[in-house]
Coordinates of N, CA and C and ligand atoms in Angstrom, one line a residue:
M1 N -119.9 139.2 49.5 CA -118.8 138.8 50.5 C -119.0 137.1 51.0
N2 N -117.7 136.5 51.4 CA -117.9 135.4 51.4 C -118.0 134.7 52.8
S3 N -118.1 133.7 53.4 CA -118.5 133.4 55.0 C -117.0 133.6 55.6
T4 N -115.8 133.7 54.7 CA -114.8 133.7 55.6 C -114.4 135.3 56.0
E5 N -115.3 136.1 55.4 CA -115.3 137.2 56.1 C -116.0 138.0 56.8
K6 N -117.0 137.0 57.7 CA -117.4 137.5 59.0 C -118.1 136.2 59.6
S7 N -118.1 136.6 60.9 CA -118.5 135.3 61.8 C -120.1 135.8 62.6
L8 N -120.8 134.8 62.5 CA -121.9 135.1 63.1 C -121.7 135.1 64.8
L9 N -122.7 136.4 65.4 CA -122.5 136.6 66.5 C -123.4 136.6 67.3
F10 N -124.8 137.3 67.0 CA -125.9 136.8 67.4 C -127.1 136.6 66.3
T11 N -127.8 135.5 66.4 CA -128.5 134.9 65.8 C -130.1 136.0 65.6
A12 N -130.8 135.9 64.9 CA -132.2 136.7 64.8 C -132.7 136.1 66.4
E13 N -132.8 135.3 66.5 CA -133.7 134.5 67.8 C -132.7 135.5 69.0
D14 N -131.7 135.4 69.2 CA -130.9 136.1 70.1 C -131.6 137.5 70.1
I15 N -131.7 138.2 69.0 CA -131.6 139.4 69.1 C -133.2 139.8 69.5
A16 N -134.2 138.5 68.9 CA -135.5 138.9 69.2 C -136.0 138.7 70.7
R17 N -135.2 137.7 71.1 CA -135.5 137.6 72.8 C -134.9 139.0 73.2
Q18 N -134.0 139.6 72.9 CA -133.6 140.9 73.7 C -134.5 142.0 73.6
V19 N -135.1 142.3 72.2 CA -136.0 143.4 71.9 C -137.5 142.7 72.5
Q20 N -137.7 141.8 72.8 CA -138.9 141.5 73.5 C -138.8 141.9 75.1
R21 N -137.5 141.5 75.2 CA -137.2 141.8 77.1 C -137.0 143.3 77.0
L22 N -136.8 144.2 76.4 CA -136.7 145.8 76.2 C -137.8 146.5 75.7
A23 N -138.7 145.9 75.2 CA -139.9 146.3 74.9 C -140.7 146.0 76.3
S24 N -140.6 145.1 76.9 CA -141.4 144.7 77.9 C -141.2 145.8 79.2
R25 N -140.0 145.8 79.3 CA -139.3 146.8 80.3 C -139.8 148.5 80.0
I26 N -139.4 148.7 78.9 CA -140.0 150.1 78.3 C -141.6 150.5 78.6
S27 N -142.2 149.1 78.1 CA -143.6 149.5 78.2 C -144.3 149.7 79.9
Q28 N -143.4 148.9 80.7 CA -143.6 148.7 82.1 C -143.2 150.4 82.7
D29 N -142.1 150.7 82.2 CA -141.5 151.7 82.8 C -142.4 153.3 82.5
Y30 N -142.8 153.4 81.2 CA -143.7 154.4 80.7 C -145.1 154.0 80.9
Q31 N -145.5 153.2 81.3 CA -146.9 152.8 81.6 C -147.8 153.8 82.2
G32 N -149.1 154.5 81.6 CA -149.8 155.4 81.8 C -149.3 156.7 81.4
G33 N -148.5 156.9 80.5 CA -147.9 157.8 79.6 C -148.0 157.6 78.2
E34 N -147.2 158.4 77.8 CA -146.9 158.3 76.3 C -145.3 158.5 76.2
V35 N -144.8 157.7 75.0 CA -143.3 158.1 74.5 C -143.0 158.5 73.2
V36 N -142.1 159.7 73.3 CA -141.9 159.7 71.7 C -140.6 159.2 71.3
V37 N -140.7 158.2 70.5 CA -139.5 157.4 70.2 C -138.6 158.1 69.1
V38 N -137.2 158.4 69.2 CA -136.7 159.1 68.4 C -135.7 157.9 67.5
G39 N -135.6 157.7 66.4 CA -134.7 156.7 66.0 C -133.6 157.2 65.1
V40 N -132.6 156.4 65.4 CA -131.6 156.8 64.7 C -131.2 156.4 63.5
L41 N -131.5 157.0 62.3 CA -131.0 156.7 61.0 C -129.8 156.6 60.7
K42 N -129.2 155.5 59.7 CA -129.9 154.5 59.3 C -130.0 153.3 60.0
G43 N -129.1 153.3 60.9 CA -128.9 151.8 61.6 C -129.8 151.2 62.6
A44 N -130.7 152.1 62.9 CA -131.8 151.8 63.9 C -133.0 151.0 63.4
F45 N -133.2 151.2 62.0 CA -134.4 151.4 61.4 C -134.9 149.7 61.7
I46 N -134.4 148.8 61.8 CA -135.0 147.8 61.9 C -135.1 147.1 63.6
F47 N -134.2 147.6 63.9 CA -134.4 147.3 65.9 C -135.5 148.3 65.9
L48 N -135.5 149.4 65.9 CA -136.7 150.2 66.1 C -137.9 149.7 65.8
A49 N -138.1 149.4 64.4 CA -139.3 148.9 63.7 C -139.9 147.6 64.6
D50 N -138.8 146.5 65.0 CA -139.3 145.6 66.1 C -139.7 146.0 67.2
L51 N -138.8 147.0 67.6 CA -139.3 147.2 69.0 C -140.5 148.1 69.4
V52 N -140.9 149.1 68.6 CA -142.3 149.8 68.4 C -143.5 149.2 68.6
R53 N -143.2 147.6 67.8 CA -144.5 146.8 67.3 C -144.9 146.2 68.9
L54 N -143.6 146.0 69.8 CA -144.0 145.2 70.9 C -144.3 145.9 71.8
L55 N -144.4 147.3 71.9 CA -144.8 148.3 72.9 C -146.2 148.2 73.1
T56 N -146.3 148.5 74.4 CA -148.1 148.3 74.8 C -148.3 149.6 75.3
I57 N -147.6 150.6 74.8 CA -148.2 152.2 75.5 C -148.3 152.7 74.3
P58 N -148.8 154.0 74.5 CA -149.2 154.9 73.1 C -147.6 155.5 73.1
T59 N -147.3 155.5 71.7 CA -146.1 155.9 71.0 C -146.2 156.9 69.7
K60 N -145.2 158.2 70.0 CA -145.0 158.8 68.7 C -143.7 158.7 68.2
L61 N -143.7 158.7 66.8 CA -142.3 158.2 66.5 C -141.9 159.3 65.4
D62 N -140.3 159.5 65.8 CA -139.6 160.5 64.8 C -138.6 160.0 64.5
F63 N -137.6 160.4 63.8 CA -136.4 160.2 63.1 C -135.4 161.1 63.2
V64 N -134.2 161.0 63.4 CA -133.2 161.9 63.3 C -131.7 160.9 62.4
R65 N -131.4 161.9 61.6 CA -130.3 161.4 60.5 C -128.9 162.1 60.8
L66 N -127.9 161.4 61.4 CA -126.5 162.0 61.8 C -125.9 161.6 60.9
S67 N -124.6 162.4 60.9 CA -123.6 161.8 59.9 C -122.2 161.7 61.3
S68 N -121.7 160.8 61.1 CA -120.6 160.1 62.0 C -119.3 159.6 61.1
Y69 N -119.3 158.5 60.9 CA -118.6 157.7 60.2 C -118.2 157.9 59.2
G70 N -119.2 158.1 58.1 CA -118.7 158.2 56.5 C -118.2 156.8 56.3
A71 N -117.0 156.5 55.5 CA -116.6 155.4 54.9 C -115.9 154.4 56.0
S72 N -115.4 155.1 57.2 CA -114.3 154.7 58.1 C -115.1 153.9 58.9
T73 N -114.0 152.9 59.9 CA -115.4 152.1 60.8 C -114.8 152.5 62.3
E74 N -114.0 154.1 62.1 CA -113.9 154.5 63.5 C -114.3 155.8 63.5
S75 N -115.0 156.5 64.9 CA -115.7 157.3 64.6 C -115.1 158.7 64.2
S76 N -115.2 159.9 63.5 CA -114.5 161.0 63.3 C -114.7 162.0 64.3
G77 N -115.8 161.8 65.2 CA -115.7 162.5 66.4 C -116.5 164.1 66.0
K78 N -116.4 163.9 64.6 CA -117.2 164.9 64.1 C -118.6 164.5 63.7
I79 N -119.7 165.1 64.3 CA -120.9 164.8 64.1 C -121.7 166.1 63.7
R80 N -122.4 165.8 62.8 CA -123.6 166.9 62.1 C -125.1 166.1 62.1
I81 N -125.9 167.1 62.3 CA -127.3 166.8 62.0 C -127.5 166.9 60.8
V82 N -127.9 165.6 60.2 CA -128.4 165.7 58.4 C -130.0 166.2 58.4
A83 N -130.6 165.1 59.3 CA -132.1 165.8 59.1 C -132.5 165.4 60.7
D84 N -133.4 166.6 61.2 CA -133.8 166.6 62.4 C -135.1 166.2 62.8
I85 N -135.4 165.9 63.8 CA -136.9 165.6 64.5 C -138.0 166.5 63.9
E86 N -139.2 166.3 63.8 CA -140.1 167.3 63.2 C -141.2 167.7 64.5
I87 N -141.3 166.6 65.4 CA -142.3 166.6 66.4 C -141.7 167.5 67.4
N88 N -142.7 168.3 68.0 CA -142.2 169.3 69.2 C -141.9 168.4 70.3
I89 N -140.9 168.1 70.8 CA -140.5 167.3 72.0 C -140.9 167.9 73.6
Q90 N -140.8 169.2 73.4 CA -141.2 169.8 74.7 C -142.2 169.5 75.6
G91 N -141.4 169.0 76.8 CA -142.5 168.6 77.9 C -142.8 167.0 77.7
Q92 N -142.3 166.2 76.8 CA -142.5 165.0 76.2 C -141.9 164.0 77.1
D93 N -142.0 162.7 77.2 CA -141.0 162.0 77.5 C -140.2 161.2 76.2
V94 N -139.3 161.3 76.1 CA -138.2 161.0 74.7 C -137.7 159.8 75.0
L95 N -137.5 158.9 74.2 CA -136.6 157.7 74.1 C -135.7 157.6 73.0
I96 N -134.4 157.9 72.9 CA -133.5 157.7 71.8 C -133.3 156.4 71.6
V97 N -133.4 155.8 70.4 CA -133.3 154.3 69.9 C -132.3 154.2 69.0
E98 N -131.2 153.7 69.2 CA -129.8 153.7 68.8 C -129.5 152.1 68.1
D99 N -129.1 152.1 67.2 CA -128.4 150.5 67.0 C -127.3 150.2 67.8
I100 N -126.2 151.2 68.2 CA -125.1 150.7 68.5 C -124.4 152.1 69.3
V101 N -123.8 151.9 70.4 CA -122.9 152.9 71.0 C -121.8 152.2 71.1
D102 N -120.9 153.0 70.6 CA -119.2 152.7 70.2 C -118.5 153.6 71.2
S103 N -118.2 154.9 70.7 CA -117.2 155.9 71.3 C -118.1 156.5 72.0
G104 N -119.4 156.6 71.8 CA -120.5 157.3 72.9 C -120.7 158.7 72.1
L105 N -119.8 159.2 71.6 CA -119.7 160.6 70.9 C -120.9 161.0 69.8
T106 N -121.8 160.0 69.4 CA -122.5 160.3 68.6 C -124.1 160.2 69.3
T107 N -123.9 159.5 70.4 CA -125.2 159.5 71.2 C -125.1 160.6 72.1
A108 N -124.0 161.2 72.7 CA -123.7 161.9 73.6 C -124.2 163.4 73.1
F109 N -123.7 163.7 71.7 CA -124.1 164.7 70.7 C -125.9 164.8 70.6
L110 N -126.3 163.7 70.2 CA -127.9 163.7 69.9 C -128.4 164.1 71.3
R111 N -127.8 163.3 72.3 CA -128.5 163.6 73.7 C -128.5 165.2 74.0
E112 N -127.6 165.7 73.7 CA -127.2 167.4 74.4 C -128.5 167.8 73.2
H113 N -128.3 167.7 71.8 CA -129.0 168.1 70.8 C -130.6 168.0 71.5
L114 N -131.0 167.0 71.8 CA -132.5 166.8 72.1 C -132.9 167.4 73.5
L115 N -132.0 167.8 74.3 CA -132.2 168.4 75.4 C -132.5 169.5 75.3
T116 N -132.1 170.5 74.4 CA -132.0 171.6 74.2 C -133.5 171.8 73.8
K117 N -134.2 171.0 73.4 CA -135.5 171.0 73.0 C -136.5 170.8 74.3
K118 N -135.9 170.7 75.4 CA -136.4 170.4 76.8 C -137.7 169.6 76.8
P119 N -137.4 168.3 76.7 CA -138.1 166.9 76.8 C -138.4 167.0 78.3
R120 N -139.6 166.5 78.9 CA -139.8 166.2 80.4 C -138.8 165.1 80.6
S121 N -138.5 163.9 79.9 CA -137.2 163.2 80.2 C -136.9 162.6 78.9
L122 N -135.7 162.4 78.8 CA -134.9 161.5 78.0 C -134.1 160.3 78.3
K123 N -134.4 159.3 77.7 CA -133.4 158.0 78.1 C -133.2 157.5 76.7
I124 N -132.1 156.8 76.7 CA -131.4 156.0 76.0 C -131.7 154.5 75.6
C125 N -132.2 154.1 74.7 CA -132.1 152.6 74.4 C -131.4 152.3 73.0
T126 N -130.3 151.1 73.3 CA -129.3 150.8 72.3 C -129.5 149.2 72.4
L127 N -129.5 148.5 70.9 CA -129.4 147.6 70.6 C -128.0 146.7 71.1
L128 N -127.1 147.5 71.0 CA -125.7 147.1 71.2 C -125.0 148.0 71.7
D129 N -124.2 147.4 72.9 CA -123.2 148.6 73.7 C -121.9 147.8 73.6
K130 N -121.1 148.6 72.7 CA -119.6 148.1 72.7 C -118.9 149.0 73.5
M131 N -118.2 148.5 74.4 CA -117.5 149.4 75.4 C -116.0 149.6 75.2
E132 N -115.5 149.1 74.3 CA -114.2 148.9 74.0 C -113.7 150.2 73.5
R133 N -114.3 151.1 73.0 CA -113.8 152.2 72.5 C -114.2 153.6 73.2
R134 N -115.1 153.5 74.2 CA -115.9 154.4 74.6 C -115.2 155.4 75.2
R135 N -115.4 156.8 74.8 CA -114.6 157.8 74.9 C -115.4 158.9 75.8
I136 N -116.8 158.8 75.9 CA -117.5 159.5 76.8 C -118.4 158.9 77.6
E137 N -118.8 159.3 78.8 CA -119.7 158.5 79.6 C -121.4 159.0 79.5
I138 N -122.0 158.0 79.1 CA -123.3 158.6 78.6 C -124.2 157.5 79.4
P139 N -125.2 157.8 79.9 CA -126.5 156.8 80.6 C -127.1 156.1 79.3
L140 N -126.8 154.8 79.4 CA -127.9 154.0 78.6 C -128.5 153.4 79.4
E141 N -129.9 153.4 79.6 CA -130.9 153.1 80.2 C -131.4 151.7 79.8
Y142 N -131.4 151.6 78.6 CA -132.1 150.1 78.1 C -130.9 149.5 77.0
V143 N -130.4 148.4 77.3 CA -129.4 147.7 76.6 C -129.7 146.2 76.2
G144 N -129.4 146.3 74.6 CA -130.1 144.5 74.4 C -129.1 143.8 74.3
L145 N -127.7 144.1 73.9 CA -126.8 143.0 74.2 C -125.2 143.8 74.3
H146 N -124.3 143.3 74.8 CA -123.1 143.6 75.1 C -121.9 142.8 73.9
L147 N -121.3 144.1 73.9 CA -119.9 143.6 72.8 C -118.7 144.0 73.3
A148 N -118.1 143.1 73.4 CA -116.6 143.7 73.9 C -115.7 144.6 73.0
K149 N -115.7 143.9 71.7 CA -115.0 144.9 70.5 C -115.5 144.2 69.2
G150 N -115.0 144.7 68.1 CA -115.0 144.3 67.0 C -116.1 145.3 66.0
F151 N -115.9 145.1 64.5 CA -117.3 145.8 64.1 C -118.2 145.0 63.4
V152 N -119.5 145.0 63.7 CA -120.3 144.4 63.6 C -121.8 144.8 62.1
V153 N -122.1 143.9 61.7 CA -122.9 144.2 60.5 C -124.3 143.2 60.5
G154 N -125.4 143.7 60.0 CA -126.6 143.0 60.1 C -127.6 143.7 60.7
Y155 N -128.6 143.6 61.0 CA -130.0 144.0 61.4 C -129.9 145.3 61.5
G156 N -129.6 145.9 60.4 CA -129.8 147.4 60.5 C -128.4 147.9 60.2
L157 N -127.3 147.5 60.9 CA -126.1 147.8 60.8 C -125.5 147.4 59.5
D158 N -124.4 148.5 59.2 CA -123.7 148.4 57.7 C -122.5 148.5 58.0
R159 N -121.8 148.3 56.8 CA -120.2 148.6 56.7 C -120.2 149.7 55.1
N160 N -120.2 150.9 55.1 CA -120.5 151.3 53.8 C -121.6 150.8 53.2
E161 N -122.8 150.9 53.6 CA -124.2 150.8 53.2 C -124.5 149.3 52.9
A162 N -123.7 148.3 53.2 CA -123.9 146.8 52.5 C -124.1 146.1 54.4
H163 N -125.0 145.1 54.1 CA -125.4 144.2 54.9 C -126.3 144.5 56.1
R164 N -127.0 145.5 55.7 CA -128.1 146.2 56.7 C -129.2 145.2 56.6
Q165 N -129.5 144.3 55.7 CA -130.2 143.4 55.5 C -130.6 142.3 56.0
L166 N -129.4 141.8 56.5 CA -129.0 140.7 57.1 C -129.9 140.2 58.5
P167 N -130.9 139.5 58.5 CA -131.3 139.1 59.7 C -130.5 138.9 61.1
D168 N -129.3 138.7 60.7 CA -128.6 138.0 62.1 C -127.3 139.2 62.0
I169 N -126.8 139.2 63.1 CA -125.6 140.3 63.5 C -124.3 139.4 63.2
Y170 N -123.3 139.7 62.3 CA -122.2 139.2 62.3 C -121.0 140.1 62.6
E171 N -119.7 139.4 63.1 CA -118.8 140.5 63.3 C -117.9 140.4 62.0
L172 N -117.5 141.5 61.4 CA -116.6 141.7 60.3 C -115.3 141.4 60.8
L173 N -114.8 140.5 59.6 CA -113.2 140.4 60.1 C -112.5 141.0 59.3
L174 N -112.2 142.1 60.1 CA -111.6 143.5 58.8 C -110.3 143.1 58.5
Ligands
IMP201 P1 -120.1 156.2 68.2 O1 -120.0 157.6 68.1 O2 -118.6 155.8 68.0 O3 -120.5 155.8 69.4 O4 -120.5 155.6 67.2 C1 -122.2 155.7 66.8 C2 -122.5 155.1 65.2 O5 -121.3 154.4 64.7 C3 -123.9 153.9 65.3 O6 -125.0 154.5 65.3 C4 -123.5 153.4 64.2 O7 -124.2 153.9 62.8 C5 -121.8 153.5 64.0 N1 -121.0 152.1 64.6 C6 -120.3 152.0 65.6 N2 -119.8 150.9 65.5 C7 -120.4 149.9 64.7 C8 -120.4 148.9 64.2 O8 -119.6 147.8 64.6 N3 -121.2 148.5 63.0 C9 -121.7 149.3 62.2 N4 -121.7 150.6 62.8 C10 -120.9 150.9 63.7

């Protein structure tokens, strides 16, 4: 990919500042307790790795793998669980960690799914909140950065599995 096909949106420094801010707020909010962090693979893996290392509270980690977009850049609306969490979250304080909330369908689906496992509380943390195509209202307790529109890659986010390794976030000029 050459530089004319993507433009820099958030630098690694911009991101690090927000991750630190979120980690401080989460550590404060869950102080005295323990949180089960559920990362959504694959997109959230870098964000989650940075975030949990800054938390100052006891933390358990698990992952869920969902399928949503396939090779498209728009949500199909058909979401399924490819790999579920393994930890028993009944009675636990659970925090979903997402890379980006776009239409909201994926996160809403995961939220409903995890609620059936009867956690004590369930909150959502997303690095990016992209409002333009929101189709369902969901509570986002922790948001790193807001994005009006566009398709972004880097810092874990991909297009067809490419660009996840980039330290900065770019808008793809589709
Ligand atoms: P939603 O169901 O439309 O909210 O889509 C959520 C999922 O779609 C995210 O977890 C991402 O995996 C993917 N996604 C949405 N927007 C983008 C983007 O701009 N770049 C990369 N992936 C995206």
